[in-house]
Amino acid sequence: MIVIATTVPKVQKWLEDALAEYAPQEAYCLAHSEQAQQATTAISWFPDLDYLETLPNLKLIHSMAAGVEHLNLKRIGDRYAVCRVVDESHQKGMYDYLQWCVLYYQRFFDVLIAQQLQQRWKQPPQKTSADVKIGIMGLGQMGGYIAEKFAKLGYQVSGWSRSLKQIEGVTCFAGDAQRQDFLAQSEILINLLPLTEDNVGLLNTELFQQLPKGACIINCGRGQHLNEQDLIAALDSEQLRGAILDVFAKEPLAQDHVFWQHPKVLVTPHVASHAPWSAVIGQILENDHRVQQGLALVNEVNVMKGY
């Protein structure tokens, strides 16, 4: 039995509609219902943990998304298993979005748009994929997939993660000791890190200064990774050429936020990629079955690491 667990009203409605379409009626229930006492899994987005702790049969707290930063993992500890949603269509969607972002800078569309506003006719150089150095922060299921895809297209791809990974065609770096070497060769830096206590504000002046002058930033991790004022300063000083931002510390982005009008910032409203509801519900149903049977879970999170 799956119980809906969210304190966000619009998400409550989304989950009710999705479960009604993709799950058997007897497989789920609402919070505070009589059936919830039998729930073994909570489908969650900013859940009420006080309430969940009253459910006697609960074994699994399942994020409805790829991220788990909306869960209080310290409080959850080892009391419950925690899982997240990872789906191939989600990976493909992210890759499609990032292909467009890379081409935006590779083919100088940022320059061409600025020239159009000035009614200026000037042809920029044409770079091939082999001319472009992409750096990807975060080489988990999403980042590793993206890195391998870009490498197969002929880009010079490097990746950085906390622990060393092996990915065909990708130069991999790991840990704090190797991060500077990784950044030094990243002309287009893509952030796909999960949000943890250790990396809040990681995209800051210190990091920007370690990138090649004129580098570009693409942030599809979390808004809290970015120090917004440091980014504006790096763009205004021309240390950075531009930034494409899909995630923000506060969403929706405030109408008076400087990012809307800054000529070197491209804002997208958290649309890089979403797993389809069919996949979200399918994975949660599968994990609820597994947790009841005592089987290994799909996409389980290491609560101590936060991802």
PDB file of C-alpha atoms in Angstrom:
ATOM      1  CA  MET A   1       0.000   0.000   0.000  1.00  0.00           C
ATOM      2  CA  ILE A   2       1.294   3.449  -0.983  1.00  0.00           C
ATOM      3  CA  VAL A   3       0.313   6.586   0.913  1.00  0.00           C
ATOM      4  CA  ILE A   4       0.544  10.063  -0.608  1.00  0.00           C
ATOM      5  CA  ALA A   5       2.817  12.195   1.589  1.00  0.00           C
ATOM      6  CA  THR A   6       3.243  15.860   0.686  1.00  0.00           C
ATOM      7  CA  THR A   7       2.567  19.190   2.343  1.00  0.00           C
ATOM      8  CA  VAL A   8       2.280  20.978  -1.034  1.00  0.00           C
ATOM      9  CA  PRO A   9      -1.385  21.161  -2.188  1.00  0.00           C
ATOM     10  CA  LYS A  10      -0.719  21.288  -5.929  1.00  0.00           C
ATOM     11  CA  VAL A  11       1.618  18.285  -5.671  1.00  0.00           C
ATOM     12  CA  GLN A  12      -1.065  16.429  -3.731  1.00  0.00           C
ATOM     13  CA  LYS A  13      -3.402  16.901  -6.705  1.00  0.00           C
ATOM     14  CA  TRP A  14      -0.739  15.824  -9.207  1.00  0.00           C
ATOM     15  CA  LEU A  15      -0.059  12.642  -7.256  1.00  0.00           C
ATOM     16  CA  GLU A  16      -3.724  11.817  -6.829  1.00  0.00           C
ATOM     17  CA  ASP A  17      -4.319  12.202 -10.567  1.00  0.00           C
ATOM     18  CA  ALA A  18      -1.211  10.201 -11.511  1.00  0.00           C
ATOM     19  CA  LEU A  19      -2.006   7.343  -9.152  1.00  0.00           C
ATOM     20  CA  ALA A  20      -5.605   7.267 -10.351  1.00  0.00           C
ATOM     21  CA  GLU A  21      -4.346   6.833 -13.920  1.00  0.00           C
ATOM     22  CA  TYR A  22      -1.405   4.474 -13.463  1.00  0.00           C
ATOM     23  CA  ALA A  23      -2.008   2.487 -10.263  1.00  0.00           C
ATOM     24  CA  PRO A  24      -4.752   0.081  -9.171  1.00  0.00           C
ATOM     25  CA  GLN A  25      -7.193   1.767  -6.815  1.00  0.00           C
ATOM     26  CA  GLU A  26      -6.408  -0.672  -4.024  1.00  0.00           C
ATOM     27  CA  ALA A  27      -2.659   0.084  -4.268  1.00  0.00           C
ATOM     28  CA  TYR A  28      -2.721   3.609  -2.799  1.00  0.00           C
ATOM     29  CA  CYS A  29      -4.466   5.832  -0.308  1.00  0.00           C
ATOM     30  CA  LEU A  30      -4.530   9.377   1.019  1.00  0.00           C
ATOM     31  CA  ALA A  31      -2.752  10.518   4.145  1.00  0.00           C
ATOM     32  CA  HIS A  32      -4.794  10.389   7.357  1.00  0.00           C
ATOM     33  CA  SER A  33      -7.116   7.786   5.847  1.00  0.00           C
ATOM     34  CA  GLU A  34      -7.855   4.520   7.617  1.00  0.00           C
ATOM     35  CA  GLN A  35      -5.998   2.593   4.892  1.00  0.00           C
ATOM     36  CA  ALA A  36      -2.835   4.597   5.552  1.00  0.00           C
ATOM     37  CA  GLN A  37      -2.249   2.511   8.663  1.00  0.00           C
ATOM     38  CA  GLN A  38      -1.407  -0.351   6.281  1.00  0.00           C
ATOM     39  CA  ALA A  39       0.915   1.688   4.076  1.00  0.00           C
ATOM     40  CA  THR A  40       4.385   0.271   3.469  1.00  0.00           C
ATOM     41  CA  THR A  41       5.577   3.058   1.122  1.00  0.00           C
ATOM     42  CA  ALA A  42       5.104   6.833   1.120  1.00  0.00           C
ATOM     43  CA  ILE A  43       5.280   8.681  -2.207  1.00  0.00           C
ATOM     44  CA  SER A  44       6.783  11.939  -1.044  1.00  0.00           C
ATOM     45  CA  TRP A  45       7.482  15.580  -1.756  1.00  0.00           C
ATOM     46  CA  PHE A  46       8.163  17.665   1.373  1.00  0.00           C
ATOM     47  CA  PRO A  47       6.344  15.107   3.540  1.00  0.00           C
ATOM     48  CA  ASP A  48       5.074  15.568   7.081  1.00  0.00           C
ATOM     49  CA  LEU A  49       7.532  13.310   8.878  1.00  0.00           C
ATOM     50  CA  ASP A  50       5.686  13.668  12.173  1.00  0.00           C
ATOM     51  CA  TYR A  51       2.707  12.006  10.518  1.00  0.00           C
ATOM     52  CA  LEU A  52       4.701   9.368   8.663  1.00  0.00           C
ATOM     53  CA  GLU A  53       6.326   8.261  11.904  1.00  0.00           C
ATOM     54  CA  THR A  54       2.868   7.325  13.206  1.00  0.00           C
ATOM     55  CA  LEU A  55       2.317   4.773  10.432  1.00  0.00           C
ATOM     56  CA  PRO A  56       3.176   1.366  11.920  1.00  0.00           C
ATOM     57  CA  ASN A  57       3.922  -0.529   8.701  1.00  0.00           C
ATOM     58  CA  LEU A  58       5.868   2.150   6.793  1.00  0.00           C
ATOM     59  CA  LYS A  59       9.224   0.895   5.500  1.00  0.00           C
ATOM     60  CA  LEU A  60      10.043   3.092   2.500  1.00  0.00           C
ATOM     61  CA  ILE A  61       9.978   6.838   1.825  1.00  0.00           C
ATOM     62  CA  HIS A  62      10.056   7.273  -1.934  1.00  0.00           C
ATOM     63  CA  SER A  63      10.794  10.618  -3.572  1.00  0.00           C
ATOM     64  CA  MET A  64       8.523  11.365  -6.522  1.00  0.00           C
ATOM     65  CA  ALA A  65      11.555  12.853  -8.318  1.00  0.00           C
ATOM     66  CA  ALA A  66      15.257  12.282  -8.882  1.00  0.00           C
ATOM     67  CA  GLY A  67      16.221  14.582  -6.015  1.00  0.00           C
ATOM     68  CA  VAL A  68      15.899  13.861  -2.294  1.00  0.00           C
ATOM     69  CA  GLU A  69      16.847  17.262  -0.899  1.00  0.00           C
ATOM     70  CA  HIS A  70      13.194  17.815   0.093  1.00  0.00           C
ATOM     71  CA  LEU A  71      13.541  14.971   2.603  1.00  0.00           C
ATOM     72  CA  ASN A  72      15.096  15.398   6.019  1.00  0.00           C
ATOM     73  CA  LEU A  73      17.592  12.574   5.609  1.00  0.00           C
ATOM     74  CA  LYS A  74      19.245  13.213   8.974  1.00  0.00           C
ATOM     75  CA  ARG A  75      15.939  12.679  10.721  1.00  0.00           C
ATOM     76  CA  ILE A  76      15.019   9.692   8.569  1.00  0.00           C
ATOM     77  CA  GLY A  77      18.370   8.044   9.280  1.00  0.00           C
ATOM     78  CA  ASP A  78      18.131   4.271   9.113  1.00  0.00           C
ATOM     79  CA  ARG A  79      14.505   4.137  10.228  1.00  0.00           C
ATOM     80  CA  TYR A  80      13.234   3.898   6.642  1.00  0.00           C
ATOM     81  CA  ALA A  81      14.695   3.036   3.257  1.00  0.00           C
ATOM     82  CA  VAL A  82      14.774   5.983   0.836  1.00  0.00           C
ATOM     83  CA  CYS A  83      14.475   5.746  -2.957  1.00  0.00           C
ATOM     84  CA  ARG A  84      14.311   8.212  -5.837  1.00  0.00           C
ATOM     85  CA  VAL A  85      13.045   8.056  -9.401  1.00  0.00           C
ATOM     86  CA  VAL A  86      15.537   7.536 -12.224  1.00  0.00           C
ATOM     87  CA  ASP A  87      14.191   6.755 -15.676  1.00  0.00           C
ATOM     88  CA  GLU A  88      15.771   6.391 -19.111  1.00  0.00           C
ATOM     89  CA  SER A  89      13.345   8.914 -20.611  1.00  0.00           C
ATOM     90  CA  HIS A  90      14.391  11.343 -17.862  1.00  0.00           C
ATOM     91  CA  GLN A  91      18.037  10.839 -18.829  1.00  0.00           C
ATOM     92  CA  LYS A  92      17.219  11.271 -22.516  1.00  0.00           C
ATOM     93  CA  GLY A  93      15.268  14.447 -21.822  1.00  0.00           C
ATOM     94  CA  MET A  94      18.188  15.919 -19.902  1.00  0.00           C
ATOM     95  CA  TYR A  95      20.565  15.005 -22.717  1.00  0.00           C
ATOM     96  CA  ASP A  96      18.327  16.687 -25.304  1.00  0.00           C
ATOM     97  CA  TYR A  97      18.231  19.856 -23.205  1.00  0.00           C
ATOM     98  CA  LEU A  98      21.988  19.886 -22.650  1.00  0.00           C
ATOM     99  CA  GLN A  99      22.728  19.258 -26.330  1.00  0.00           C
ATOM    100  CA  TRP A 100      20.857  22.444 -27.090  1.00  0.00           C
ATOM    101  CA  CYS A 101      22.728  24.312 -24.329  1.00  0.00           C
ATOM    102  CA  VAL A 102      26.124  23.173 -25.584  1.00  0.00           C
ATOM    103  CA  LEU A 103      25.285  24.090 -29.179  1.00  0.00           C
ATOM    104  CA  TYR A 104      24.066  27.490 -27.979  1.00  0.00           C
ATOM    105  CA  TYR A 105      27.619  28.302 -26.953  1.00  0.00           C
ATOM    106  CA  GLN A 106      29.490  26.114 -29.448  1.00  0.00           C
ATOM    107  CA  ARG A 107      27.825  27.838 -32.406  1.00  0.00           C
ATOM    108  CA  PHE A 108      27.814  31.295 -30.742  1.00  0.00           C
ATOM    109  CA  PHE A 109      24.049  31.737 -30.697  1.00  0.00           C
ATOM    110  CA  ASP A 110      24.462  33.990 -27.656  1.00  0.00           C
ATOM    111  CA  VAL A 111      26.644  36.263 -29.794  1.00  0.00           C
ATOM    112  CA  LEU A 112      24.292  36.070 -32.779  1.00  0.00           C
ATOM    113  CA  ILE A 113      21.256  37.040 -30.699  1.00  0.00           C
ATOM    114  CA  ALA A 114      23.126  40.037 -29.307  1.00  0.00           C
ATOM    115  CA  GLN A 115      24.180  41.012 -32.835  1.00  0.00           C
ATOM    116  CA  GLN A 116      20.602  40.858 -34.091  1.00  0.00           C
ATOM    117  CA  LEU A 117      19.533  43.348 -31.432  1.00  0.00           C
ATOM    118  CA  GLN A 118      22.269  45.651 -32.761  1.00  0.00           C
ATOM    119  CA  GLN A 119      21.400  44.880 -36.416  1.00  0.00           C
ATOM    120  CA  ARG A 120      24.997  43.806 -36.819  1.00  0.00           C
ATOM    121  CA  TRP A 121      26.145  41.319 -39.489  1.00  0.00           C
ATOM    122  CA  LYS A 122      29.276  39.440 -38.413  1.00  0.00           C
ATOM    123  CA  GLN A 123      29.969  35.736 -38.789  1.00  0.00           C
ATOM    124  CA  PRO A 124      31.518  34.024 -35.747  1.00  0.00           C
ATOM    125  CA  PRO A 125      33.944  31.104 -36.139  1.00  0.00           C
ATOM    126  CA  GLN A 126      32.440  27.636 -36.552  1.00  0.00           C
ATOM    127  CA  LYS A 127      33.587  25.130 -33.958  1.00  0.00           C
ATOM    128  CA  THR A 128      33.248  21.382 -34.334  1.00  0.00           C
ATOM    129  CA  SER A 129      32.464  19.087 -31.423  1.00  0.00           C
ATOM    130  CA  ALA A 130      36.140  18.092 -31.289  1.00  0.00           C
ATOM    131  CA  ASP A 131      37.017  21.726 -30.564  1.00  0.00           C
ATOM    132  CA  VAL A 132      34.815  21.952 -27.447  1.00  0.00           C
ATOM    133  CA  LYS A 133      35.831  20.943 -23.921  1.00  0.00           C
ATOM    134  CA  ILE A 134      32.882  19.978 -21.734  1.00  0.00           C
ATOM    135  CA  GLY A 135      33.189  19.411 -17.990  1.00  0.00           C
ATOM    136  CA  ILE A 136      30.420  17.609 -16.099  1.00  0.00           C
ATOM    137  CA  MET A 137      30.144  17.843 -12.326  1.00  0.00           C
ATOM    138  CA  GLY A 138      28.396  14.764 -11.013  1.00  0.00           C
ATOM    139  CA  LEU A 139      28.832  11.369 -12.674  1.00  0.00           C
ATOM    140  CA  GLY A 140      25.961   9.410 -11.184  1.00  0.00           C
ATOM    141  CA  GLN A 141      23.196   7.790 -13.197  1.00  0.00           C
ATOM    142  CA  MET A 142      22.349  11.081 -14.888  1.00  0.00           C
ATOM    143  CA  GLY A 143      25.782  12.669 -15.210  1.00  0.00           C
ATOM    144  CA  GLY A 144      27.486   9.467 -16.321  1.00  0.00           C
ATOM    145  CA  TYR A 145      24.870   8.971 -19.032  1.00  0.00           C
ATOM    146  CA  ILE A 146      25.287  12.562 -20.255  1.00  0.00           C
ATOM    147  CA  ALA A 147      29.081  12.382 -20.239  1.00  0.00           C
ATOM    148  CA  GLU A 148      29.141   9.175 -22.267  1.00  0.00           C
ATOM    149  CA  LYS A 149      26.683  10.587 -24.808  1.00  0.00           C
ATOM    150  CA  PHE A 150      28.710  13.747 -25.413  1.00  0.00           C
ATOM    151  CA  ALA A 151      31.933  11.740 -25.660  1.00  0.00           C
ATOM    152  CA  LYS A 152      30.404   9.575 -28.385  1.00  0.00           C
ATOM    153  CA  LEU A 153      29.642  12.750 -30.358  1.00  0.00           C
ATOM    154  CA  GLY A 154      33.337  13.609 -30.364  1.00  0.00           C
ATOM    155  CA  TYR A 155      33.456  16.292 -27.670  1.00  0.00           C
ATOM    156  CA  GLN A 156      36.403  16.499 -25.299  1.00  0.00           C
ATOM    157  CA  VAL A 157      34.589  15.428 -22.135  1.00  0.00           C
ATOM    158  CA  SER A 158      35.838  15.384 -18.575  1.00  0.00           C
ATOM    159  CA  GLY A 159      33.891  14.585 -15.442  1.00  0.00           C
ATOM    160  CA  TRP A 160      34.245  15.139 -11.730  1.00  0.00           C
ATOM    161  CA  SER A 161      32.692  13.247  -8.841  1.00  0.00           C
ATOM    162  CA  ARG A 162      33.400  12.474  -5.200  1.00  0.00           C
ATOM    163  CA  SER A 163      34.600   8.953  -6.017  1.00  0.00           C
ATOM    164  CA  LEU A 164      36.488   7.990  -9.162  1.00  0.00           C
ATOM    165  CA  LYS A 165      34.396   6.665 -12.066  1.00  0.00           C
ATOM    166  CA  GLN A 166      35.365   4.880 -15.278  1.00  0.00           C
ATOM    167  CA  ILE A 167      33.431   6.047 -18.360  1.00  0.00           C
ATOM    168  CA  GLU A 168      34.482   5.263 -21.907  1.00  0.00           C
ATOM    169  CA  GLY A 169      35.805   8.333 -23.713  1.00  0.00           C
ATOM    170  CA  VAL A 170      35.634  10.518 -20.593  1.00  0.00           C
ATOM    171  CA  THR A 171      38.562  11.823 -18.551  1.00  0.00           C
ATOM    172  CA  CYS A 172      37.436  11.315 -14.975  1.00  0.00           C
ATOM    173  CA  PHE A 173      38.560  13.256 -11.914  1.00  0.00           C
ATOM    174  CA  ALA A 174      37.592  12.683  -8.283  1.00  0.00           C
ATOM    175  CA  GLY A 175      37.706  14.423  -4.932  1.00  0.00           C
ATOM    176  CA  ASP A 176      38.798  17.858  -3.819  1.00  0.00           C
ATOM    177  CA  ALA A 177      42.415  17.201  -4.789  1.00  0.00           C
ATOM    178  CA  GLN A 178      41.557  16.784  -8.487  1.00  0.00           C
ATOM    179  CA  ARG A 179      38.800  19.363  -8.824  1.00  0.00           C
ATOM    180  CA  GLN A 180      41.065  22.239  -9.863  1.00  0.00           C
ATOM    181  CA  ASP A 181      42.611  20.190 -12.682  1.00  0.00           C
ATOM    182  CA  PHE A 182      39.111  19.263 -13.833  1.00  0.00           C
ATOM    183  CA  LEU A 183      37.901  22.867 -13.796  1.00  0.00           C
ATOM    184  CA  ALA A 184      40.984  24.153 -15.648  1.00  0.00           C
ATOM    185  CA  GLN A 185      39.932  22.285 -18.804  1.00  0.00           C
ATOM    186  CA  SER A 186      36.164  22.891 -18.625  1.00  0.00           C
ATOM    187  CA  GLU A 187      35.159  25.488 -21.216  1.00  0.00           C
ATOM    188  CA  ILE A 188      31.503  24.569 -20.776  1.00  0.00           C
ATOM    189  CA  LEU A 189      30.770  23.481 -17.216  1.00  0.00           C
ATOM    190  CA  ILE A 190      27.603  21.457 -16.644  1.00  0.00           C
ATOM    191  CA  ASN A 191      26.465  20.956 -13.050  1.00  0.00           C
ATOM    192  CA  LEU A 192      24.477  17.775 -12.404  1.00  0.00           C
ATOM    193  CA  LEU A 193      25.454  17.220  -8.784  1.00  0.00           C
ATOM    194  CA  PRO A 194      22.887  16.176  -6.198  1.00  0.00           C
ATOM    195  CA  LEU A 195      22.372  18.768  -3.474  1.00  0.00           C
ATOM    196  CA  THR A 196      24.090  17.916  -0.189  1.00  0.00           C
ATOM    197  CA  GLU A 197      25.206  19.932   2.823  1.00  0.00           C
ATOM    198  CA  ASP A 198      28.773  19.809   1.498  1.00  0.00           C
ATOM    199  CA  ASN A 199      28.092  21.431  -1.887  1.00  0.00           C
ATOM    200  CA  VAL A 200      25.682  24.268  -1.114  1.00  0.00           C
ATOM    201  CA  GLY A 201      27.128  27.385  -2.811  1.00  0.00           C
ATOM    202  CA  LEU A 202      29.780  25.356  -4.643  1.00  0.00           C
ATOM    203  CA  LEU A 203      29.366  27.427  -7.812  1.00  0.00           C
ATOM    204  CA  ASN A 204      31.067  30.525  -6.474  1.00  0.00           C
ATOM    205  CA  THR A 205      33.875  32.991  -7.167  1.00  0.00           C
ATOM    206  CA  GLU A 206      36.606  30.553  -6.143  1.00  0.00           C
ATOM    207  CA  LEU A 207      35.322  27.944  -8.582  1.00  0.00           C
ATOM    208  CA  PHE A 208      34.709  30.433 -11.403  1.00  0.00           C
ATOM    209  CA  GLN A 209      38.294  31.680 -11.149  1.00  0.00           C
ATOM    210  CA  GLN A 210      39.561  28.136 -11.732  1.00  0.00           C
ATOM    211  CA  LEU A 211      37.726  27.861 -15.056  1.00  0.00           C
ATOM    212  CA  PRO A 212      39.280  29.054 -18.333  1.00  0.00           C
ATOM    213  CA  LYS A 213      38.530  32.724 -18.921  1.00  0.00           C
ATOM    214  CA  GLY A 214      35.358  33.011 -20.980  1.00  0.00           C
ATOM    215  CA  ALA A 215      33.935  29.684 -19.785  1.00  0.00           C
ATOM    216  CA  CYS A 216      30.190  29.034 -19.722  1.00  0.00           C
ATOM    217  CA  ILE A 217      28.049  27.625 -16.913  1.00  0.00           C
ATOM    218  CA  ILE A 218      24.993  25.376 -17.295  1.00  0.00           C
ATOM    219  CA  ASN A 219      23.252  24.601 -14.004  1.00  0.00           C
ATOM    220  CA  CYS A 220      20.782  21.720 -13.990  1.00  0.00           C
ATOM    221  CA  GLY A 221      21.640  20.536 -10.481  1.00  0.00           C
ATOM    222  CA  ARG A 222      19.909  22.657  -7.861  1.00  0.00           C
ATOM    223  CA  GLY A 223      19.623  26.389  -7.392  1.00  0.00           C
ATOM    224  CA  GLN A 224      21.274  26.150  -3.990  1.00  0.00           C
ATOM    225  CA  HIS A 225      24.509  25.055  -5.686  1.00  0.00           C
ATOM    226  CA  LEU A 226      24.898  28.573  -7.090  1.00  0.00           C
ATOM    227  CA  ASN A 227      26.060  31.739  -5.379  1.00  0.00           C
ATOM    228  CA  GLU A 228      24.000  34.148  -7.468  1.00  0.00           C
ATOM    229  CA  GLN A 229      25.948  37.324  -6.658  1.00  0.00           C
ATOM    230  CA  ASP A 230      29.255  35.610  -7.431  1.00  0.00           C
ATOM    231  CA  LEU A 231      27.866  34.552 -10.811  1.00  0.00           C
ATOM    232  CA  ILE A 232      26.797  38.089 -11.705  1.00  0.00           C
ATOM    233  CA  ALA A 233      30.237  39.403 -10.721  1.00  0.00           C
ATOM    234  CA  ALA A 234      31.978  36.744 -12.842  1.00  0.00           C
ATOM    235  CA  LEU A 235      29.803  37.553 -15.846  1.00  0.00           C
ATOM    236  CA  ASP A 236      30.267  41.310 -15.487  1.00  0.00           C
ATOM    237  CA  SER A 237      34.054  40.920 -15.189  1.00  0.00           C
ATOM    238  CA  GLU A 238      34.053  38.659 -18.290  1.00  0.00           C
ATOM    239  CA  GLN A 239      35.634  35.800 -16.378  1.00  0.00           C
ATOM    240  CA  LEU A 240      32.540  33.924 -17.557  1.00  0.00           C
ATOM    241  CA  ARG A 241      30.995  34.297 -21.018  1.00  0.00           C
ATOM    242  CA  GLY A 242      27.493  33.246 -20.055  1.00  0.00           C
ATOM    243  CA  ALA A 243      25.210  31.065 -17.973  1.00  0.00           C
ATOM    244  CA  ILE A 244      22.147  28.931 -18.691  1.00  0.00           C
ATOM    245  CA  LEU A 245      20.175  28.346 -15.508  1.00  0.00           C
ATOM    246  CA  ASP A 246      17.300  25.892 -15.162  1.00  0.00           C
ATOM    247  CA  VAL A 247      17.127  25.677 -11.365  1.00  0.00           C
ATOM    248  CA  PHE A 248      16.923  28.364  -8.702  1.00  0.00           C
ATOM    249  CA  ALA A 249      17.071  28.655  -4.932  1.00  0.00           C
ATOM    250  CA  LYS A 250      13.522  30.041  -4.946  1.00  0.00           C
ATOM    251  CA  GLU A 251      11.077  28.944  -7.615  1.00  0.00           C
ATOM    252  CA  PRO A 252       9.323  30.483  -9.443  1.00  0.00           C
ATOM    253  CA  LEU A 253      12.060  33.050  -9.987  1.00  0.00           C
ATOM    254  CA  ALA A 254      10.962  36.435  -8.635  1.00  0.00           C
ATOM    255  CA  GLN A 255       9.835  38.859 -11.323  1.00  0.00           C
ATOM    256  CA  ASP A 256      12.341  41.494 -10.167  1.00  0.00           C
ATOM    257  CA  HIS A 257      15.292  39.078 -10.129  1.00  0.00           C
ATOM    258  CA  VAL A 258      18.388  40.328 -11.926  1.00  0.00           C
ATOM    259  CA  PHE A 259      18.683  37.100 -13.922  1.00  0.00           C
ATOM    260  CA  TRP A 260      15.643  37.954 -16.060  1.00  0.00           C
ATOM    261  CA  GLN A 261      17.296  41.006 -17.578  1.00  0.00           C
ATOM    262  CA  HIS A 262      20.988  40.150 -17.497  1.00  0.00           C
ATOM    263  CA  PRO A 263      22.246  39.926 -21.110  1.00  0.00           C
ATOM    264  CA  LYS A 264      24.543  36.965 -20.380  1.00  0.00           C
ATOM    265  CA  VAL A 265      22.014  34.830 -18.486  1.00  0.00           C
ATOM    266  CA  LEU A 266      19.459  32.539 -20.101  1.00  0.00           C
ATOM    267  CA  VAL A 267      16.659  31.446 -17.768  1.00  0.00           C
ATOM    268  CA  THR A 268      14.550  28.326 -18.282  1.00  0.00           C
ATOM    269  CA  PRO A 269      11.800  27.474 -15.742  1.00  0.00           C
ATOM    270  CA  HIS A 270      13.035  24.111 -14.386  1.00  0.00           C
ATOM    271  CA  VAL A 271      12.168  22.295 -17.605  1.00  0.00           C
ATOM    272  CA  ALA A 272      15.414  20.451 -18.437  1.00  0.00           C
ATOM    273  CA  SER A 273      13.811  17.051 -17.930  1.00  0.00           C
ATOM    274  CA  HIS A 274      11.000  15.319 -16.076  1.00  0.00           C
ATOM    275  CA  ALA A 275      10.280  11.616 -15.872  1.00  0.00           C
ATOM    276  CA  PRO A 276       6.781  10.803 -17.200  1.00  0.00           C
ATOM    277  CA  TRP A 277       4.172  10.037 -14.551  1.00  0.00           C
ATOM    278  CA  SER A 278       3.858   6.507 -15.891  1.00  0.00           C
ATOM    279  CA  ALA A 279       7.529   5.900 -15.054  1.00  0.00           C
ATOM    280  CA  VAL A 280       7.294   7.621 -11.655  1.00  0.00           C
ATOM    281  CA  ILE A 281       4.317   5.567 -10.537  1.00  0.00           C
ATOM    282  CA  GLY A 282       5.704   2.402 -12.128  1.00  0.00           C
ATOM    283  CA  GLN A 283       8.966   2.623 -10.182  1.00  0.00           C
ATOM    284  CA  ILE A 284       7.194   3.350  -6.917  1.00  0.00           C
ATOM    285  CA  LEU A 285       4.791   0.433  -7.388  1.00  0.00           C
ATOM    286  CA  GLU A 286       7.769  -1.829  -8.126  1.00  0.00           C
ATOM    287  CA  ASN A 287       9.652  -0.672  -5.034  1.00  0.00           C
ATOM    288  CA  ASP A 288       6.570  -1.052  -2.855  1.00  0.00           C
ATOM    289  CA  HIS A 289       6.320  -4.664  -4.045  1.00  0.00           C
ATOM    290  CA  ARG A 290      10.019  -5.171  -3.382  1.00  0.00           C
ATOM    291  CA  VAL A 291       9.929  -3.687   0.112  1.00  0.00           C
ATOM    292  CA  GLN A 292       7.018  -5.954   1.021  1.00  0.00           C
ATOM    293  CA  GLN A 293       8.915  -8.985  -0.283  1.00  0.00           C
ATOM    294  CA  GLY A 294      12.226  -8.022   1.303  1.00  0.00           C
ATOM    295  CA  LEU A 295      13.933  -7.644  -2.082  1.00  0.00           C
ATOM    296  CA  ALA A 296      16.647  -5.192  -3.127  1.00  0.00           C
ATOM    297  CA  LEU A 297      15.198  -1.788  -4.004  1.00  0.00           C
ATOM    298  CA  VAL A 298      15.586   0.111  -7.271  1.00  0.00           C
ATOM    299  CA  ASN A 299      17.421   3.464  -7.111  1.00  0.00           C
ATOM    300  CA  GLU A 300      17.912   3.329  -3.348  1.00  0.00           C
ATOM    301  CA  VAL A 301      19.605   6.360  -1.799  1.00  0.00           C
ATOM    302  CA  ASN A 302      22.576   6.174   0.549  1.00  0.00           C
ATOM    303  CA  VAL A 303      21.109   8.249   3.368  1.00  0.00           C
ATOM    304  CA  MET A 304      24.546   9.033   4.822  1.00  0.00           C
ATOM    305  CA  LYS A 305      25.823  10.417   1.495  1.00  0.00           C
ATOM    306  CA  GLY A 306      22.561  12.082   0.493  1.00  0.00           C
ATOM    307  CA  TYR A 307      22.385  10.518  -2.979  1.00  0.00           C
TER     308      TYR A 307
END
